[in-house]
Amino acid sequence: MPIPVAFSADDLARGILVSPAWYRMRIESVTTKASKDGGSTNYIMEGKVICNADDGSTDYAGAIIRWNFNSKAPGFMQGLFKVLAGVDKLTVGERYDLEAATGRELDVLVENGEWQGNIVNRVN
């Protein structure tokens, strides 16, 4: 007896492996999830490729890429917040709103990496 499986357009877009490059992306969502050990929080971002940021090609337009930051290493988010706030330097103690990234367009470096034996997109 067959077991039917259906994919949405977004499901298929999440499976597109892009060539390593800088891509202009629109941040589609920002969510949080407790880490597996419960000792920290993962900030999960999902972006949709608009075009290659260097040459404007749209070969991978529509590809959805997911990446995350962790609350134990907020320093890795500095570049993102500098772009979002339009500043060269962040202020100690100031609170920045990660959810405000939703809907924004920015250039993101996407590389290829390995996860559980598969080649995947990895945001650097």
Coordinates of N, CA, C and O in Angstrom, one line a residue:
M1 N 0.8 -1.2 0.0 CA 0.0 0.0 0.0 C 0.9 1.2 0.0 O 1.8 1.3 0.8
P2 N 0.6 2.2 -0.9 CA 1.5 3.4 -1.0 C 1.3 4.3 0.3 O 0.3 4.3 0.9
I3 N 2.4 5.0 0.6 CA 2.4 6.0 1.7 C 2.7 7.3 1.0 O 3.8 7.6 0.6
P4 N 1.6 8.1 0.8 CA 1.8 9.4 0.1 C 2.6 10.4 0.9 O 2.4 10.6 2.2
V5 N 3.4 11.2 0.3 CA 4.2 12.3 0.9 C 4.1 13.4 -0.1 O 4.3 13.3 -1.3
A6 N 3.7 14.6 0.4 CA 3.6 15.8 -0.5 C 4.5 16.9 0.0 O 4.8 17.0 1.2
F7 N 5.1 17.6 -0.9 CA 6.0 18.7 -0.5 C 5.5 20.0 -0.9 O 4.9 20.2 -2.0
S8 N 5.6 21.0 -0.1 CA 5.2 22.4 -0.4 C 6.4 23.0 -1.2 O 7.5 22.5 -1.2
A9 N 6.1 24.2 -1.8 CA 7.2 24.9 -2.6 C 8.3 25.2 -1.6 O 9.5 25.1 -2.0
D10 N 8.0 25.6 -0.4 CA 9.0 26.0 0.6 C 9.9 24.8 1.0 O 11.1 24.8 1.2
D11 N 9.2 23.6 1.1 CA 9.9 22.4 1.5 C 11.0 22.1 0.4 O 12.2 21.8 0.7
L12 N 10.7 22.2 -0.9 CA 11.6 22.0 -1.9 C 12.7 23.1 -2.0 O 13.9 22.8 -2.2
A13 N 12.3 24.3 -1.7 CA 13.3 25.4 -1.7 C 14.3 25.2 -0.6 O 15.5 25.7 -0.7
R14 N 13.9 24.6 0.5 CA 14.9 24.4 1.6 C 15.9 23.3 1.3 O 17.0 23.2 1.9
G15 N 15.7 22.5 0.2 CA 16.6 21.5 -0.2 C 17.5 21.9 -1.3 O 18.3 21.0 -1.7
I16 N 17.5 23.1 -1.7 CA 18.4 23.6 -2.8 C 19.8 23.8 -2.2 O 20.0 24.7 -1.3
L17 N 20.8 23.2 -2.7 CA 22.2 23.4 -2.3 C 22.7 24.5 -3.3 O 22.8 24.3 -4.5
V18 N 23.2 25.6 -2.7 CA 23.7 26.7 -3.5 C 25.2 26.7 -3.6 O 25.8 26.1 -2.7
S19 N 25.7 27.3 -4.6 CA 27.2 27.4 -4.7 C 27.7 28.4 -3.7 O 27.0 29.4 -3.5
P20 N 28.8 28.2 -3.1 CA 29.4 29.2 -2.2 C 29.5 30.6 -2.8 O 30.1 30.7 -3.9
A21 N 29.0 31.6 -2.1 CA 29.0 33.0 -2.6 C 28.3 33.8 -1.6 O 27.7 33.4 -0.7
W22 N 28.4 35.2 -1.9 CA 27.6 36.1 -1.1 C 26.2 36.2 -1.8 O 26.2 36.3 -3.1
Y23 N 25.2 36.1 -1.0 CA 23.8 36.2 -1.6 C 23.0 37.3 -0.9 O 23.1 37.5 0.3
R24 N 22.2 38.0 -1.7 CA 21.3 39.0 -1.1 C 20.1 38.1 -0.7 O 19.6 37.3 -1.5
M25 N 19.7 38.3 0.6 CA 18.6 37.5 1.1 C 17.6 38.4 1.8 O 17.9 39.4 2.3
R26 N 16.4 37.9 1.8 CA 15.3 38.5 2.6 C 15.1 37.6 3.8 O 14.9 36.4 3.7
I27 N 15.2 38.1 5.0 CA 15.0 37.3 6.2 C 13.5 37.1 6.4 O 12.7 38.0 6.5
E28 N 13.1 35.8 6.3 CA 11.7 35.4 6.3 C 11.2 35.2 7.7 O 10.1 35.5 8.0
S29 N 12.1 34.7 8.6 CA 11.7 34.4 10.0 C 12.8 34.4 10.9 O 14.0 34.1 10.5
V30 N 12.6 34.7 12.2 CA 13.5 34.6 13.3 C 12.7 34.0 14.4 O 11.7 34.5 14.9
T31 N 13.2 32.8 14.9 CA 12.6 32.1 16.0 C 13.6 31.7 17.0 O 14.8 31.8 16.8
T32 N 13.1 31.2 18.2 CA 14.0 30.7 19.2 C 13.6 29.3 19.6 O 12.5 28.9 19.4
K33 N 14.6 28.6 20.0 CA 14.4 27.2 20.5 C 15.5 26.9 21.5 O 16.6 27.2 21.3
A34 N 15.1 26.2 22.6 CA 16.0 25.8 23.6 C 17.0 24.8 23.0 O 16.6 24.0 22.1
S35 N 18.3 24.9 23.4 CA 19.3 23.9 22.9 C 18.9 22.5 23.4 O 18.1 22.4 24.3
K36 N 19.5 21.5 22.8 CA 19.2 20.1 23.3 C 19.4 19.9 24.7 O 18.6 19.2 25.4
D37 N 20.5 20.5 25.3 CA 20.8 20.3 26.7 C 20.0 21.3 27.6 O 20.1 21.2 28.8
G38 N 19.3 22.2 27.0 CA 18.5 23.2 27.8 C 19.3 24.3 28.4 O 18.7 25.1 29.1
G39 N 20.6 24.3 28.2 CA 21.5 25.3 28.8 C 21.6 26.6 28.1 O 22.3 27.5 28.6
S40 N 21.0 26.7 26.9 CA 21.2 27.9 26.1 C 20.0 28.0 25.2 O 19.2 27.1 25.1
T41 N 20.0 29.1 24.4 CA 18.9 29.3 23.4 C 19.5 29.4 22.0 O 20.5 30.1 21.8
N42 N 18.9 28.7 21.0 CA 19.3 28.9 19.7 C 18.4 29.9 19.0 O 17.2 29.9 19.2
Y43 N 19.0 30.9 18.3 CA 18.2 31.9 17.6 C 18.3 31.4 16.1 O 19.3 31.5 15.5
I44 N 17.2 31.0 15.6 CA 17.1 30.4 14.3 C 16.6 31.4 13.3 O 15.5 32.0 13.4
M45 N 17.4 31.6 12.2 CA 17.0 32.5 11.1 C 16.8 31.8 9.9 O 17.5 30.8 9.6
E46 N 15.8 32.2 9.1 CA 15.6 31.6 7.8 C 15.5 32.7 6.8 O 14.7 33.7 7.0
G47 N 16.2 32.6 5.7 CA 16.3 33.6 4.7 C 16.0 33.0 3.3 O 16.3 31.8 3.0
K48 N 15.5 33.8 2.4 CA 15.2 33.4 1.0 C 16.1 34.2 0.1 O 16.2 35.4 0.2
V49 N 16.8 33.4 -0.7 CA 17.8 34.0 -1.7 C 17.0 34.9 -2.7 O 16.1 34.4 -3.3
I50 N 17.5 36.1 -2.9 CA 17.0 37.0 -3.9 C 17.9 36.9 -5.2 O 17.4 36.7 -6.3
C51 N 19.2 37.0 -4.9 CA 20.2 37.0 -6.0 C 21.6 36.8 -5.5 O 21.8 37.0 -4.3
N52 N 22.5 36.6 -6.4 CA 23.9 36.6 -6.0 C 24.3 38.0 -5.8 O 24.1 38.9 -6.6
A53 N 24.9 38.3 -4.6 CA 25.2 39.7 -4.3 C 26.4 40.3 -5.1 O 26.5 41.5 -5.2
D54 N 27.2 39.4 -5.7 CA 28.3 39.9 -6.5 C 28.0 40.2 -7.9 O 28.4 41.2 -8.5
D55 N 27.2 39.3 -8.5 CA 27.0 39.4 -10.0 C 25.5 39.6 -10.3 O 25.2 39.8 -11.5
G56 N 24.6 39.5 -9.4 CA 23.2 39.7 -9.6 C 22.5 38.6 -10.2 O 21.3 38.6 -10.5
S57 N 23.2 37.4 -10.4 CA 22.5 36.3 -11.0 C 21.4 35.7 -10.1 O 21.5 35.8 -8.9
T58 N 20.4 35.2 -10.7 CA 19.2 34.7 -9.9 C 19.1 33.2 -10.0 O 18.0 32.6 -9.9
D59 N 20.3 32.5 -10.3 CA 20.3 31.0 -10.4 C 19.7 30.3 -9.2 O 19.0 29.3 -9.4
Y60 N 19.9 30.9 -8.0 CA 19.4 30.2 -6.8 C 18.3 31.0 -6.1 O 17.9 30.8 -5.0
A61 N 17.7 32.0 -6.9 CA 16.6 32.8 -6.3 C 15.5 31.9 -5.8 O 15.1 30.9 -6.4
G62 N 15.0 32.2 -4.6 CA 14.0 31.4 -4.0 C 14.5 30.3 -3.0 O 13.7 29.7 -2.3
A63 N 15.8 29.9 -3.1 CA 16.3 28.9 -2.2 C 16.2 29.5 -0.8 O 16.4 30.6 -0.5
I64 N 15.8 28.6 0.1 CA 15.6 29.0 1.5 C 16.7 28.4 2.3 O 17.0 27.2 2.2
I65 N 17.4 29.2 3.1 CA 18.5 28.8 3.9 C 18.3 29.1 5.3 O 17.9 30.2 5.7
R66 N 18.6 28.2 6.2 CA 18.4 28.3 7.6 C 19.7 28.3 8.3 O 20.6 27.5 8.0
W67 N 19.9 29.1 9.3 CA 21.1 29.1 10.1 C 20.8 29.6 11.5 O 19.7 30.1 11.8
N68 N 21.7 29.4 12.5 CA 21.4 29.8 13.8 C 22.6 30.4 14.5 O 23.7 30.2 14.2
F69 N 22.3 31.2 15.6 CA 23.2 31.7 16.5 C 22.9 31.1 17.9 O 21.7 30.7 18.1
N70 N 23.8 31.1 18.8 CA 23.5 30.6 20.1 C 23.7 31.6 21.2 O 24.7 32.4 21.1
S71 N 22.9 31.6 22.2 CA 23.0 32.6 23.3 C 24.3 32.5 24.1 O 24.7 33.5 24.7
K72 N 25.0 31.4 24.0 CA 26.3 31.3 24.7 C 27.4 32.0 24.0 O 28.5 32.2 24.5
A73 N 27.2 32.4 22.7 CA 28.2 33.0 21.9 C 27.6 34.2 21.1 O 27.6 34.3 19.9
P74 N 27.1 35.2 21.9 CA 26.5 36.4 21.2 C 27.4 37.2 20.3 O 27.0 37.9 19.4
G75 N 28.7 37.1 20.6 CA 29.7 37.8 19.8 C 29.6 37.5 18.3 O 29.9 38.4 17.5
F76 N 29.2 36.3 17.9 CA 29.0 36.0 16.5 C 27.9 36.7 15.8 O 27.8 36.7 14.6
M77 N 27.0 37.4 16.6 CA 25.9 38.1 16.0 C 26.3 39.6 15.8 O 25.5 40.3 15.3
Q78 N 27.5 40.0 16.2 CA 27.8 41.4 16.1 C 27.7 42.0 14.6 O 27.1 43.1 14.5
G79 N 28.2 41.3 13.7 CA 28.1 41.7 12.3 C 26.7 41.9 11.8 O 26.3 42.9 11.2
L80 N 25.8 41.0 12.2 CA 24.4 41.1 11.8 C 23.8 42.4 12.5 O 23.1 43.1 11.8
F81 N 24.0 42.6 13.7 CA 23.4 43.7 14.4 C 24.0 45.1 13.9 O 23.3 46.1 13.9
K82 N 25.2 45.1 13.5 CA 25.8 46.3 13.0 C 25.1 46.6 11.7 O 24.8 47.8 11.4
V83 N 24.8 45.6 10.8 CA 24.1 45.9 9.6 C 22.7 46.3 9.9 O 22.2 47.3 9.3
L84 N 22.0 45.6 10.8 CA 20.6 46.0 11.1 C 20.5 47.4 11.6 O 19.6 48.1 11.3
A85 N 21.4 47.8 12.5 CA 21.4 49.1 13.2 C 22.0 50.2 12.3 O 21.9 51.3 12.6
G86 N 22.8 49.8 11.3 CA 23.5 50.8 10.4 C 24.6 51.5 11.2 O 24.8 52.7 11.0
V87 N 25.3 50.8 12.0 CA 26.4 51.4 12.8 C 27.7 50.6 12.6 O 27.7 49.4 12.2
D88 N 28.8 51.2 12.9 CA 30.1 50.5 12.8 C 30.5 49.9 14.2 O 31.3 49.0 14.2
K89 N 29.8 50.3 15.2 CA 30.2 49.8 16.6 C 28.9 49.6 17.4 O 28.0 50.5 17.4
L90 N 28.8 48.5 18.1 CA 27.7 48.3 19.0 C 28.0 48.9 20.4 O 29.1 49.1 20.7
T91 N 26.9 49.2 21.1 CA 27.1 49.8 22.4 C 26.9 48.8 23.5 O 26.0 48.0 23.5
V92 N 27.9 48.8 24.4 CA 27.9 47.8 25.6 C 26.6 48.0 26.4 O 26.2 49.2 26.7
G93 N 25.9 46.9 26.7 CA 24.7 47.0 27.5 C 23.4 47.3 26.8 O 22.3 47.1 27.3
E94 N 23.5 47.8 25.5 CA 22.3 48.1 24.8 C 21.6 46.9 24.3 O 22.3 45.9 24.0
R95 N 20.3 46.9 24.3 CA 19.6 45.7 23.9 C 19.2 45.8 22.4 O 18.7 46.9 22.0
Y96 N 19.5 44.8 21.6 CA 19.2 44.8 20.2 C 18.1 43.8 19.9 O 18.1 42.7 20.5
D97 N 17.2 44.1 19.0 CA 16.0 43.2 18.7 C 16.3 42.4 17.5 O 16.3 42.9 16.4
L98 N 16.6 41.1 17.7 CA 16.8 40.2 16.6 C 15.6 40.0 15.7 O 15.7 39.9 14.5
E99 N 14.4 40.0 16.3 CA 13.2 39.8 15.5 C 13.0 40.9 14.5 O 12.4 40.7 13.5
A100 N 13.6 42.1 14.7 CA 13.5 43.2 13.8 C 14.2 42.9 12.5 O 14.0 43.6 11.5
A101 N 15.0 41.8 12.4 CA 15.6 41.4 11.1 C 14.6 40.9 10.2 O 14.8 40.9 8.9
T102 N 13.4 40.4 10.7 CA 12.4 39.8 9.8 C 12.0 40.8 8.7 O 11.6 42.0 9.1
G103 N 12.0 40.4 7.5 CA 11.6 41.3 6.4 C 12.7 42.1 5.8 O 12.6 42.7 4.8
R104 N 13.9 42.1 6.5 CA 15.0 42.9 6.0 C 15.8 42.2 5.0 O 15.8 40.9 5.0
E105 N 16.4 42.9 4.1 CA 17.3 42.3 3.1 C 18.7 42.6 3.5 O 19.1 43.7 3.9
L106 N 19.6 41.6 3.3 CA 21.0 41.8 3.6 C 21.8 40.8 2.9 O 21.3 39.8 2.4
D107 N 23.1 41.1 2.7 CA 24.0 40.1 2.0 C 24.6 39.2 3.1 O 25.1 39.5 4.1
V108 N 24.6 37.9 2.7 CA 25.0 36.8 3.6 C 26.0 35.9 2.8 O 25.7 35.5 1.7
L109 N 27.1 35.5 3.5 CA 28.0 34.6 2.9 C 27.5 33.2 3.2 O 27.4 32.8 4.3
V110 N 27.3 32.4 2.1 CA 26.8 31.1 2.2 C 28.0 30.2 1.7 O 28.5 30.4 0.6
E111 N 28.3 29.2 2.5 CA 29.3 28.2 2.2 C 28.7 26.9 2.2 O 27.5 26.7 2.5
N112 N 29.4 25.8 1.7 CA 28.9 24.5 1.8 C 29.7 23.8 3.0 O 30.9 24.0 3.1
G113 N 29.0 23.0 3.7 CA 29.6 22.3 4.8 C 29.0 20.9 4.9 O 28.1 20.5 4.1
E114 N 29.4 20.1 5.9 CA 28.9 18.8 6.0 C 28.1 18.6 7.3 O 28.6 19.1 8.3
W115 N 27.0 18.0 7.3 CA 26.2 17.7 8.5 C 25.6 16.3 8.3 O 24.9 16.0 7.4
Q116 N 26.0 15.4 9.3 CA 25.5 14.0 9.3 C 25.7 13.4 7.9 O 24.9 12.7 7.4
G117 N 26.9 13.6 7.3 CA 27.3 13.0 6.1 C 26.7 13.6 4.8 O 27.0 13.1 3.7
N118 N 26.0 14.7 5.0 CA 25.4 15.3 3.8 C 26.0 16.7 3.6 O 26.4 17.4 4.6
I119 N 26.2 17.1 2.3 CA 26.6 18.5 2.0 C 25.4 19.4 2.2 O 24.4 19.2 1.6
V120 N 25.6 20.5 2.9 CA 24.5 21.4 3.2 C 25.0 22.9 3.1 O 26.2 23.1 3.1
N121 N 24.1 23.8 3.0 CA 24.4 25.2 3.0 C 24.7 25.6 4.4 O 24.1 25.1 5.4
R122 N 25.8 26.5 4.6 CA 26.2 26.9 5.9 C 26.5 28.4 5.8 O 27.2 28.9 4.9
V123 N 25.8 29.2 6.6 CA 26.0 30.6 6.7 C 27.2 30.9 7.6 O 27.3 30.4 8.7
N124 N 28.1 31.7 7.1 CA 29.3 32.1 7.8 C 29.2 33.5 8.3 O 28.9 34.4 7.6

